[in-house]
Short mmCIF file of C-alpha atoms and ligand atoms in Angstrom, two decimals:
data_model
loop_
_atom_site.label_atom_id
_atom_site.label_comp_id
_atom_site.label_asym_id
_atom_site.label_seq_id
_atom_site.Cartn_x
_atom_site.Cartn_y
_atom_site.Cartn_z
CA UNK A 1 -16.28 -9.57 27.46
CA UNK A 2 -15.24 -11.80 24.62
CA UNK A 3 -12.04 -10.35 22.74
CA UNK A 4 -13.28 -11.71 19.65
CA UNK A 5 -16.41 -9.29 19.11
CA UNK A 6 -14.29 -6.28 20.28
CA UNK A 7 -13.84 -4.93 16.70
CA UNK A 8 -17.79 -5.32 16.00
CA UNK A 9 -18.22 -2.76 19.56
CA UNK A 10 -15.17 -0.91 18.23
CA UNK A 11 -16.67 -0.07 15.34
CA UNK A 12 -20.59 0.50 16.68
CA UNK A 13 -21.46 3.59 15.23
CA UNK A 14 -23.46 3.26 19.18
CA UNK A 15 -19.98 3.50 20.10
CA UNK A 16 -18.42 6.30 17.87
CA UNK A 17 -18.39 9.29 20.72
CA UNK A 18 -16.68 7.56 23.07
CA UNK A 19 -14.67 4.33 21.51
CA UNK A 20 -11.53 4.77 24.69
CA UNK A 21 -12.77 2.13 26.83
CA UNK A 22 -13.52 -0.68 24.12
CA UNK A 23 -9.49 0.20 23.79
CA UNK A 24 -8.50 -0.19 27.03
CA UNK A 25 -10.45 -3.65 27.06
CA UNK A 26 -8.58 -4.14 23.85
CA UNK A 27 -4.85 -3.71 25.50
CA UNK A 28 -5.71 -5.95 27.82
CA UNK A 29 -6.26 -8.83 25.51
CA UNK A 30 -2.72 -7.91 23.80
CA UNK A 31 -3.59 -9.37 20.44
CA UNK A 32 -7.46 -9.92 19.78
CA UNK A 33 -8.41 -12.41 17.39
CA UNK A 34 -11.96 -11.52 15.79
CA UNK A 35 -14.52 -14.13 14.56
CA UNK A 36 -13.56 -13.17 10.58
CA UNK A 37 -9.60 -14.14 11.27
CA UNK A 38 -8.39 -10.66 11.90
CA UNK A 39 -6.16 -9.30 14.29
CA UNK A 40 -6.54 -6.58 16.74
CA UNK A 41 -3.37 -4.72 17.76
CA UNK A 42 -3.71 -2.08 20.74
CA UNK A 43 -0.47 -1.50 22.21
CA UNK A 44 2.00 1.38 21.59
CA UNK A 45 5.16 -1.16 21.58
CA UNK A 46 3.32 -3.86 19.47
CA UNK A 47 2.28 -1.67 17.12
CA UNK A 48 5.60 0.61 16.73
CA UNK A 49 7.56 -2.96 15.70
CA UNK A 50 4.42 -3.70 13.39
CA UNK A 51 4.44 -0.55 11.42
CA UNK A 52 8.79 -0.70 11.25
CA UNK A 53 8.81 -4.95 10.14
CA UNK A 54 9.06 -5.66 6.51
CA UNK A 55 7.07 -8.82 7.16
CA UNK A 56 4.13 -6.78 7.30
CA UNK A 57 2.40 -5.11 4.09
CA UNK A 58 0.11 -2.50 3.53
CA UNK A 59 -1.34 -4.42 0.46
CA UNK A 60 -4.25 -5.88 1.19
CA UNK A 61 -4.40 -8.15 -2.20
CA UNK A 62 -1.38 -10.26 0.11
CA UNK A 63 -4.59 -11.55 2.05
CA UNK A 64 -6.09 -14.72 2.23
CA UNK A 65 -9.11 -14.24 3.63
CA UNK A 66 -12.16 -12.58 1.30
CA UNK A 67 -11.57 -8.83 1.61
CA UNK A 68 -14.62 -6.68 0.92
CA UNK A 69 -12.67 -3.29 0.77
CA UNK A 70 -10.55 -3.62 -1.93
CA UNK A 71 -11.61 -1.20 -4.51
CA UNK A 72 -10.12 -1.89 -8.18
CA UNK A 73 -11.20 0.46 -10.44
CA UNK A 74 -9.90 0.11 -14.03
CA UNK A 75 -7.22 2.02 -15.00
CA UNK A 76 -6.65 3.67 -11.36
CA UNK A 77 -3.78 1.31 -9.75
CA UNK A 78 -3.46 0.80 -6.16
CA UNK A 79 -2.00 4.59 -5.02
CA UNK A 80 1.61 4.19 -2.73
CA UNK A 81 -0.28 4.28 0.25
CA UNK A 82 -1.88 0.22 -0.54
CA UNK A 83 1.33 -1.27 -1.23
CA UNK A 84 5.07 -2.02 -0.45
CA UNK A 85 8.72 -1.17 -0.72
CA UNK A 86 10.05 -0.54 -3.81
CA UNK A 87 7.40 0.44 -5.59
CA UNK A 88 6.02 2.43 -2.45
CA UNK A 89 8.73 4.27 -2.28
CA UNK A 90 9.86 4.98 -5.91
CA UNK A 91 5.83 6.40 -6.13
CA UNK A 92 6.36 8.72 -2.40
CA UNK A 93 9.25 9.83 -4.17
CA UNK A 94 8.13 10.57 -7.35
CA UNK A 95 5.02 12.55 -5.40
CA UNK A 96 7.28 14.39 -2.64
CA UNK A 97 9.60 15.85 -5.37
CA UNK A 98 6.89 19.01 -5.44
CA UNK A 99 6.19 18.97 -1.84
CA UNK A 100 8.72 18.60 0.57
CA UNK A 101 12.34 18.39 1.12
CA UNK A 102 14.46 18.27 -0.55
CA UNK A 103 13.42 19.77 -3.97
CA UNK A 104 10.62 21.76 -2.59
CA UNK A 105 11.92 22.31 0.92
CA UNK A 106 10.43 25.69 1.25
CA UNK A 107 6.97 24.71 -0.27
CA UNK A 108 4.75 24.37 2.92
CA UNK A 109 6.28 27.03 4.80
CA UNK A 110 5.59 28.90 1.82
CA UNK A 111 1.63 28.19 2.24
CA UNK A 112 1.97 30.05 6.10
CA UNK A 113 0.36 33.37 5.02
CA UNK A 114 -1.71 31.94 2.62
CA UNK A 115 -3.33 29.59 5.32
CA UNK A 116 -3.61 32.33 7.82
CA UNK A 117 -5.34 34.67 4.93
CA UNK A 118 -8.21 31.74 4.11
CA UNK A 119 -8.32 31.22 8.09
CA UNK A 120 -8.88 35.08 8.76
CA UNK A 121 -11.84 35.22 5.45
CA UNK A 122 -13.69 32.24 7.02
CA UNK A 123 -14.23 33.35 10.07
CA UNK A 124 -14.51 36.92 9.05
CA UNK A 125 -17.64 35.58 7.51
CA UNK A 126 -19.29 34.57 10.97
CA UNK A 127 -19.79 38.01 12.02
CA UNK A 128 -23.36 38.87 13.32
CA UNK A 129 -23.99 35.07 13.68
CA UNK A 130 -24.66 33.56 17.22
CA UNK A 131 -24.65 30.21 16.57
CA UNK A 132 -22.08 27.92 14.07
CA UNK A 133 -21.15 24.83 12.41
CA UNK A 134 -17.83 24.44 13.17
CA UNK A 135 -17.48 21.98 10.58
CA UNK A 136 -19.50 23.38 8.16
CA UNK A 137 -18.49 27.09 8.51
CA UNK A 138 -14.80 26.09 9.21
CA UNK A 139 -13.13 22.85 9.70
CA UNK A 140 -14.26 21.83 6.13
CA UNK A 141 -13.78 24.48 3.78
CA UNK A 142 -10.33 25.14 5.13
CA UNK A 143 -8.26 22.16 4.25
CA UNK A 144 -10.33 21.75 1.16
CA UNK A 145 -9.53 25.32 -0.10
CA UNK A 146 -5.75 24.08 1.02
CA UNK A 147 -5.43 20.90 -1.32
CA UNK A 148 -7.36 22.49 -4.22
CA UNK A 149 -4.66 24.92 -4.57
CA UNK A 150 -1.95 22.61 -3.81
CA UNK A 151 -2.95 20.40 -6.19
CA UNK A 152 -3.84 22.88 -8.55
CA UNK A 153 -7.41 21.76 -8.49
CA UNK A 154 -10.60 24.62 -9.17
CA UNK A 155 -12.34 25.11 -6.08
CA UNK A 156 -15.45 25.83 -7.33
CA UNK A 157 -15.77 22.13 -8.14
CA UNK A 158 -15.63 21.20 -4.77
CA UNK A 159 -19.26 19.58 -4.55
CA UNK A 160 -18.43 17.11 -6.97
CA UNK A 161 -15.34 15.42 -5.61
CA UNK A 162 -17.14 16.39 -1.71
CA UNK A 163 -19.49 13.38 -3.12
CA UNK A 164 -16.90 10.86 -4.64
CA UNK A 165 -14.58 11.45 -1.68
CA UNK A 166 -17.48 10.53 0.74
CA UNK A 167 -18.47 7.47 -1.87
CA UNK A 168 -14.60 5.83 -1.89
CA UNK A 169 -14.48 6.41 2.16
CA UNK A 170 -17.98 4.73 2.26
CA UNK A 171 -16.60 1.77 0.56
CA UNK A 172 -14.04 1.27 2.80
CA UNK A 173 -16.13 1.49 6.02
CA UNK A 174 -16.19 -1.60 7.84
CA UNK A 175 -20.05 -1.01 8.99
CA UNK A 176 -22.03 -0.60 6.63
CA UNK A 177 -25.29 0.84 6.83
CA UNK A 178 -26.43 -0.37 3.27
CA UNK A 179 -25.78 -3.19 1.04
CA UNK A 180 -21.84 -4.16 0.36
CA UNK A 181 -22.42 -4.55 -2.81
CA UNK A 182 -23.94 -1.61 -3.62
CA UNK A 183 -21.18 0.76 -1.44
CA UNK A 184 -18.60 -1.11 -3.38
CA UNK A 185 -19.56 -0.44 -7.18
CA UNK A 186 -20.45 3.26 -6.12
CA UNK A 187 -16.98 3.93 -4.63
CA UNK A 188 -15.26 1.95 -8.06
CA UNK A 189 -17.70 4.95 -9.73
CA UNK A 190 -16.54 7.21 -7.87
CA UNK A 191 -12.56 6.64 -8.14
CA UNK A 192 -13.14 6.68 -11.79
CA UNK A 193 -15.05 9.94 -11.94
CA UNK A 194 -12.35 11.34 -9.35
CA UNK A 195 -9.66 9.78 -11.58
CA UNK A 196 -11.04 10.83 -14.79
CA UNK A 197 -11.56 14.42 -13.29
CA UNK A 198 -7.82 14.37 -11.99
CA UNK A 199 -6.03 13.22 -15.01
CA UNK A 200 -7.86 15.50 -17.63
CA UNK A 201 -6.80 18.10 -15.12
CA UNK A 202 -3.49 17.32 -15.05
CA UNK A 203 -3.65 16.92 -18.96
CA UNK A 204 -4.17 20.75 -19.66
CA UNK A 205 -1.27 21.31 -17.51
CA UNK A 206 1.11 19.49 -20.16
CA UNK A 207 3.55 21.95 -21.10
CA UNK A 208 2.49 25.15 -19.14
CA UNK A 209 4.04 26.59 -16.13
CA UNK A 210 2.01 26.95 -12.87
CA UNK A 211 3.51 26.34 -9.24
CA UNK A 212 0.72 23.32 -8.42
CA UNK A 213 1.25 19.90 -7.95
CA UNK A 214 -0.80 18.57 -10.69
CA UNK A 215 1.16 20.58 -13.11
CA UNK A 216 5.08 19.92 -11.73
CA UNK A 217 3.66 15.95 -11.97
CA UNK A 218 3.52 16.36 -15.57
CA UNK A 219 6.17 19.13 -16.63
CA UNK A 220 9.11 18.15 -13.49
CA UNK A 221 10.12 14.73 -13.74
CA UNK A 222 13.25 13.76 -11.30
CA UNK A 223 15.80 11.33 -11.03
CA UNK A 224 13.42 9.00 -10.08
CA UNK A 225 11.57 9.42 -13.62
CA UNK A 226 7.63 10.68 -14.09
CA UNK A 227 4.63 9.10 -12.91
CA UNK A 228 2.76 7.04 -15.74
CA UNK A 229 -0.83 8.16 -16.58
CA UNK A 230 -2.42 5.83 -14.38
CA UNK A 231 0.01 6.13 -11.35
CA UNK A 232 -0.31 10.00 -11.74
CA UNK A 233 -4.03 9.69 -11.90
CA UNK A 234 -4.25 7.45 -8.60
CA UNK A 235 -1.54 9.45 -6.53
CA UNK A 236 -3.82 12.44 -7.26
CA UNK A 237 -6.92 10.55 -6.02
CA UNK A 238 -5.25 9.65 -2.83
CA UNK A 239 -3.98 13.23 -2.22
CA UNK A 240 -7.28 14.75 -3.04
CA UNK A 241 -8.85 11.98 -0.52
CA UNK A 242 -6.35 12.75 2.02
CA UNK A 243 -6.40 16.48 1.44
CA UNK A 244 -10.07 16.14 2.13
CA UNK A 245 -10.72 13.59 5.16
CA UNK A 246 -8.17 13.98 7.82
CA UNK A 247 -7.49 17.69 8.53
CA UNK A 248 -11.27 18.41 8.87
CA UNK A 249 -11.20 15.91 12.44
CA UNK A 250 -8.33 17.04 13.62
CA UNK A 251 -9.47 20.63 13.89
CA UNK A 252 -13.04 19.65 14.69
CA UNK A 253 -11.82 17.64 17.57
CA UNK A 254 -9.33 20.19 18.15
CA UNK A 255 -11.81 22.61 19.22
CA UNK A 256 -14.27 19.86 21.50
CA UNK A 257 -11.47 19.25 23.25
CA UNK A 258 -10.86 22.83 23.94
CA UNK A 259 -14.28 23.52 24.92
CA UNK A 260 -14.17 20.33 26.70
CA UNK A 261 -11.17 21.75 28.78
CA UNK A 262 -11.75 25.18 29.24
CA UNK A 263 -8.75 25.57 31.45
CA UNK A 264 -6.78 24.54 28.33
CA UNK A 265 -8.40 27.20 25.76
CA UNK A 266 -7.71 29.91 28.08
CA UNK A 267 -3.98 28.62 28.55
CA UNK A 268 -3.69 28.63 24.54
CA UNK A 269 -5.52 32.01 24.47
CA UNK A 270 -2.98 33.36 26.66
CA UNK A 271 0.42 31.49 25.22
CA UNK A 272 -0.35 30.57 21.99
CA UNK A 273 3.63 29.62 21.45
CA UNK A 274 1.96 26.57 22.87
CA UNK A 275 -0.27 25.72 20.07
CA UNK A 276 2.30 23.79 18.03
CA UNK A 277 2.80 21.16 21.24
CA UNK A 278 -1.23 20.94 22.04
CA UNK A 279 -1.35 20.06 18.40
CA UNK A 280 0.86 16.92 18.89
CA UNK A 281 -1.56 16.72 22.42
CA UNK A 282 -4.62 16.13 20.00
CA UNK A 283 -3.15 14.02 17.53
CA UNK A 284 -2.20 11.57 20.31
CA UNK A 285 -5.93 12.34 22.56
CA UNK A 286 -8.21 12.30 19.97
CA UNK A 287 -6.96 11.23 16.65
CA UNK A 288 -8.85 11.84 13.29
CA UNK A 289 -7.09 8.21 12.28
CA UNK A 290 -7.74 5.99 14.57
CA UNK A 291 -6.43 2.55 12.91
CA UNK A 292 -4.86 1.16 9.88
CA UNK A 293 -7.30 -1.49 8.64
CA UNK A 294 -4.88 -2.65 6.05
CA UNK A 295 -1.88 -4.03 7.20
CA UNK A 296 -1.37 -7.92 6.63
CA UNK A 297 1.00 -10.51 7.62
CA UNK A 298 3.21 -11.95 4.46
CA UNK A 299 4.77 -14.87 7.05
CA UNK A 300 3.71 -16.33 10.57
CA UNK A 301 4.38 -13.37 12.77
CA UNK A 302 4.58 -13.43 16.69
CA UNK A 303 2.85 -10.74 18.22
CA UNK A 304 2.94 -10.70 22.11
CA UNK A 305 2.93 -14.33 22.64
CA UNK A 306 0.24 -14.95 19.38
CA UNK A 307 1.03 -16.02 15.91
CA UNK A 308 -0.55 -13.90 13.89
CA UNK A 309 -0.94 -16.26 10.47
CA UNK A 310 0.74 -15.60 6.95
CA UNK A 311 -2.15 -13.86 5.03
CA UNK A 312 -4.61 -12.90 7.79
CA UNK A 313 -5.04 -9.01 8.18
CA UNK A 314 -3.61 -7.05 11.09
CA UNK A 315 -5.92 -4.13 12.16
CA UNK A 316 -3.35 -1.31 13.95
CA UNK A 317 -5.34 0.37 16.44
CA UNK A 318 -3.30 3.60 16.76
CA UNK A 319 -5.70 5.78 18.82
CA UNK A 320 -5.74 3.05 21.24
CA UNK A 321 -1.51 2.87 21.30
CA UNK A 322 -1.23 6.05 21.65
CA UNK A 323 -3.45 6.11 25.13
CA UNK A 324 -1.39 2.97 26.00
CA UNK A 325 -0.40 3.96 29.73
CA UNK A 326 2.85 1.40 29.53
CA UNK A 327 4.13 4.54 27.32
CA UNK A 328 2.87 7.88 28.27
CA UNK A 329 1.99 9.22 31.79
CA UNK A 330 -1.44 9.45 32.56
CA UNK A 331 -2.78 8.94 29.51
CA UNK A 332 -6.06 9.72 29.61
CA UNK A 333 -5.33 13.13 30.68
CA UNK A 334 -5.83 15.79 27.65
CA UNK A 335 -2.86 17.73 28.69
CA UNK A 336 -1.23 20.41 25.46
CA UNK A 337 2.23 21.18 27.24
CA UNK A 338 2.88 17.46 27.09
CA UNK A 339 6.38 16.98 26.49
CA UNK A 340 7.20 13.43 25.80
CA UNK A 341 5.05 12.72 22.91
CA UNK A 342 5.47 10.18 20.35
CA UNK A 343 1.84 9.20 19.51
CA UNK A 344 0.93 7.46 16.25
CA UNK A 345 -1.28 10.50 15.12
CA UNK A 346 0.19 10.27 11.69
CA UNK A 347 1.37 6.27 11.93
CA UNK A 348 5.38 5.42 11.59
CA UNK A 349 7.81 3.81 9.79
CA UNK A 350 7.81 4.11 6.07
CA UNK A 351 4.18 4.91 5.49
CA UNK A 352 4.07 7.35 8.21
CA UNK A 353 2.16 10.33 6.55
CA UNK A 354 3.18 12.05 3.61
CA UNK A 355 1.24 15.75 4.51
CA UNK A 356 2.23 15.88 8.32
CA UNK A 357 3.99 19.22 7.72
CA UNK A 358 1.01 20.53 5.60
CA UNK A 359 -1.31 19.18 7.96
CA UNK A 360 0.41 20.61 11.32
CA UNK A 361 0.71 24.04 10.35
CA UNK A 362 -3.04 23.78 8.72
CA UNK A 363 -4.37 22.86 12.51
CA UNK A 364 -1.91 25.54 14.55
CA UNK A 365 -2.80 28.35 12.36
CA UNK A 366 -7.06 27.30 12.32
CA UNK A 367 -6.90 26.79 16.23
CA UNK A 368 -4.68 29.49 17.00
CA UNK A 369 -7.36 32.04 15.04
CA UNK A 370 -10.13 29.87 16.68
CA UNK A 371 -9.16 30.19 19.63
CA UNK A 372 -7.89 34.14 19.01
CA UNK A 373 -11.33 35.30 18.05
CA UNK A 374 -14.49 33.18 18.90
CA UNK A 375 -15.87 35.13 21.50
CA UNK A 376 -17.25 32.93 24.30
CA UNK A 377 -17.55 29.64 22.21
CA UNK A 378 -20.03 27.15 24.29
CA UNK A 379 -20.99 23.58 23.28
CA UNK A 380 -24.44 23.41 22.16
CA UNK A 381 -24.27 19.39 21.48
CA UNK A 382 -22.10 17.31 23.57
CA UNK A 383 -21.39 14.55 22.79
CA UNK A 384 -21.92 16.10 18.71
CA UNK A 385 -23.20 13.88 16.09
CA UNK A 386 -19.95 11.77 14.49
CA UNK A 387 -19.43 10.94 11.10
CA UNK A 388 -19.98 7.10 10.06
CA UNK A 389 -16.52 6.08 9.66
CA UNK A 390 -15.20 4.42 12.76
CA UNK A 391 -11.54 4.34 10.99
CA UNK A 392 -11.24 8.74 10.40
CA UNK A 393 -13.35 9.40 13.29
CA UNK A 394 -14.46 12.99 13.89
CA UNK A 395 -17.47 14.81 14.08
CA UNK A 396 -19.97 15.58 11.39
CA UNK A 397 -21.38 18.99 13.17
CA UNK A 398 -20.08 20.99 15.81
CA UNK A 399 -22.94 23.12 17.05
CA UNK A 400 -21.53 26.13 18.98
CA UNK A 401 -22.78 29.27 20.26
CA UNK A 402 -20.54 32.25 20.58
CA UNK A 403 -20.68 35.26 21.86
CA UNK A 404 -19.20 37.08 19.18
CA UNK A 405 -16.05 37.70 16.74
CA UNK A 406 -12.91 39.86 17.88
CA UNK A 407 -10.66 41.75 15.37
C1 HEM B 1 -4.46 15.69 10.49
C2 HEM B 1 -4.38 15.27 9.29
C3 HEM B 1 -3.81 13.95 8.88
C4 HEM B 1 -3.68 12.80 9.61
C5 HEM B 1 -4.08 12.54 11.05
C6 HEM B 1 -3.06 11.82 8.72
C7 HEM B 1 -2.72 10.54 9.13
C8 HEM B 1 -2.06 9.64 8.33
C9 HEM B 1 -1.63 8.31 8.77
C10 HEM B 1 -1.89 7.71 10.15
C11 HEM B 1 -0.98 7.74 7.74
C12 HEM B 1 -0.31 6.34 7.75
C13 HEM B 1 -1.04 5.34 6.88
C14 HEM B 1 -0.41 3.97 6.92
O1 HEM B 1 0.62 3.75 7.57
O2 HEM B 1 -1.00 3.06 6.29
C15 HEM B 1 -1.01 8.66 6.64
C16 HEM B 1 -0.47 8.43 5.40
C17 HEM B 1 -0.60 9.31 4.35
N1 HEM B 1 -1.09 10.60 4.38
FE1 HEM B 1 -1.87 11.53 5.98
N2 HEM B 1 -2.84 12.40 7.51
C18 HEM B 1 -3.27 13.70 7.56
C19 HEM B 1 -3.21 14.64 6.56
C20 HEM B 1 -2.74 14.41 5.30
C21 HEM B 1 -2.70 15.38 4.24
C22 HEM B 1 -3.12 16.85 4.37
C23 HEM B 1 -2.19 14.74 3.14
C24 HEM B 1 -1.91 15.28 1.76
C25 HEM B 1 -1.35 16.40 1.50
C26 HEM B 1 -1.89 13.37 3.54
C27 HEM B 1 -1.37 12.40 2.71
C28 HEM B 1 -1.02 11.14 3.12
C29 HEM B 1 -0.46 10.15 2.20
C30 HEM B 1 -0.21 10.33 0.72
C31 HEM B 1 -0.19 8.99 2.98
C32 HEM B 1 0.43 7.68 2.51
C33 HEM B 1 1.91 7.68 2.82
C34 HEM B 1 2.60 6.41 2.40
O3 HEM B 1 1.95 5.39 2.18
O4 HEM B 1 3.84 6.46 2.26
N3 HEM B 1 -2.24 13.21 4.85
N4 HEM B 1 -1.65 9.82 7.04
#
């Protein structure tokens, strides 16, 4: 079939249970040029040299074709994720100086227990039931309950930035189901009600001592200096956003593929040293981030033979890499003691994601309990019904019957 509609099928919310095969067309192609002047990228050694080149940039504004998801809001700036070295890394910097090594090396590890604890009270809750949301009852509220204390952000106001979160992803998925225009000026309302939220938040921190995020942005400035108003206010977005979108799929797919592979859930029931390696299995199998959509070329670049053009946007198809069988045995094979595993789960090269450690321990301690104590899980929905976005793919329900809750 023609290589240049394979994003339009890609992206086919007809499409969104099962989008492996459009990627296996796509690797054949190598590069895929689409009717709008984008490029399609589907190979694991393509994209690995994409993601690590400096001729590439994850600002989209460096385009020159029209670009329909680029969301300025006034007075929230492009967060580090949307744009370049140095001022990408000066802002990861800035941000990772309360969350990982090496100021706050111990910070994560420190969340273990606490995880575990909101893990054990959620699905404490399902006793008597017989049938669950997964999502709902579990994959959702755990991550959330994770950033909002990380961040330093009350959890009981979780409805209201559920809704602008949704409203900014909207904006940025690449089929629609209403008008552009319309999806485009509610997500610029909605990053400025998230914004505004954020920064007044971080505001009454000013001064007082509390171990969150929010409040070490404004009181713990490093050698790298402190964020501005505006950069503190979109670096909070984008965690928030983050916090919020990713985690959710990967433990929602986590447990379809279980169920899917039953011999697999009783092998993690059994060893569940294993967890942290079927973990890695999932992020390359079924990936809650299936592509970057905003890479672009800032020179003529040669991609397998094609010249990609200075300006036109590359779209990184990382779920498809990652099943590219040129670099991993048998790839279609869900298989959790897989040993040779370098997927693109969380991307790579200077981007590559800035909560991997937060968001690896968050999905070995939910499936490990999951797994632990649902009592005869079955399927009640297969395929489930997926969210919209084709780009952090993952179910919207996951219907399940059990049997029951262990201790
Ligand atoms: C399973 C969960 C997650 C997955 C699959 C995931 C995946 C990714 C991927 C693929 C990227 C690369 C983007 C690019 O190259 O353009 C990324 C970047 C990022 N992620 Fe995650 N992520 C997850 C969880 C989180 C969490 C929990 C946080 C926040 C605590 C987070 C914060 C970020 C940030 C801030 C970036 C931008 C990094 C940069 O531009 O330097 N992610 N993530």
């Amino acid at each position: 079939m023609a290589a240049e509609t394979l994003f339009r099928r890609i992206t086919d919310y007809a499409n969104r249970a099962d989008p492996y095969p459009f990627y296996a067309e796509l690797r054949e192609h190598g590069v895929a040029r689409q009717d709008n002047g984008s490029y399609l990228v589907g190979t694991y050694h393509e994209i690995a040299a994409l993601l690590h080149d400096p001729r590439i940039s994850s600002d989209r504004r460096k385009r020159t074709v029209p670009d329909d998801a680029i969301i300025e809001a006034p007075g929230i700036p492009v967060a580090f994720i949307g744009l370049d070295d140095p001022e990408h890394e000066r802002l990861r910097n800035i941000a990772m100086r309360s969350f990982g090594p090496p100021h706050s090396a111990s910070r994560i590890d420190a969340m273990h227990d606490e995880i575990t604890a909101i893990a054990t009270e959620l699905i404490d809750a399902l006793q008597g039931r017989d049938r669950i949301d997964l999502v709902d009852d579990f994959a959702y509220p755990l991550p959330v309950t994770v950033i909002c204390r990380l961040l330093g952000v009350p959890r009981q106001d979780e409805s209201r930035f559920r809704a602008w979160s949704e409203a900014v992803i909207a904006g940025v998925d690449p089929t629609p189901d209403s008008d552009p225009a319309e999806r485009r000026r509610a997500a610029v309302a909605a990053r400025m009600a998230m914004g505004r939220y954020l920064s007044e938040l971080a505001d009454n921190r000013r001064g007082k001592s509390s171990d969150d995020m929010l409040s070490a942005f404004v009181n713990d400035p490093g050698p790298d200096g402190a964020f501005t108003r505006p950069e503190l206010t979109s670096t909070a977005v984008l965690l928030l956003i983050a916090g919020h979108e990713t985690t959710v799929n990967l433990i929602a797919n986590g447990m379809l593929t279980f169920l899917r592979h039953p011999e697999a859930m009783k092998l993690l029931r059994r060893a569940p040293e294993l967890m942290p390696r079927a973990v890695e299995e999932l992020l390359r199998y079924e990936p809650p981030v299936q592509m970057l959509p905003q890479r672009t070329a800032l020179t003529d670049v040669e991609v397998a033979g094609v010249t990609v053009p200075k300006g036109a946007p590359l779209i990184l198809v990382l779920a498809s890499g990652s099943r590219d069988p040129r670099r991993f045995h048998d790839p279609d094979r869900f298989d959790p003691t897989r040993r040779d595993n370098q997927h693109f789960g969380f991307g790579s090269g200077v981007h590559i994601c800035f909560g991997a450690p937060l968001a690896r321990i968050e999905a070995q301690i939910a499936l490990t309990e999951l797994t632990r104590r649902l009592e005869d899980p079955r399927l009640l929905q297969d395929p489930p019904p997926y969210r919209r976005s084709p780009i952090l793919r993952g179910p919207r329900h996951l219907p399940l019957e059990i049997a029951g809750i262990r201790a």
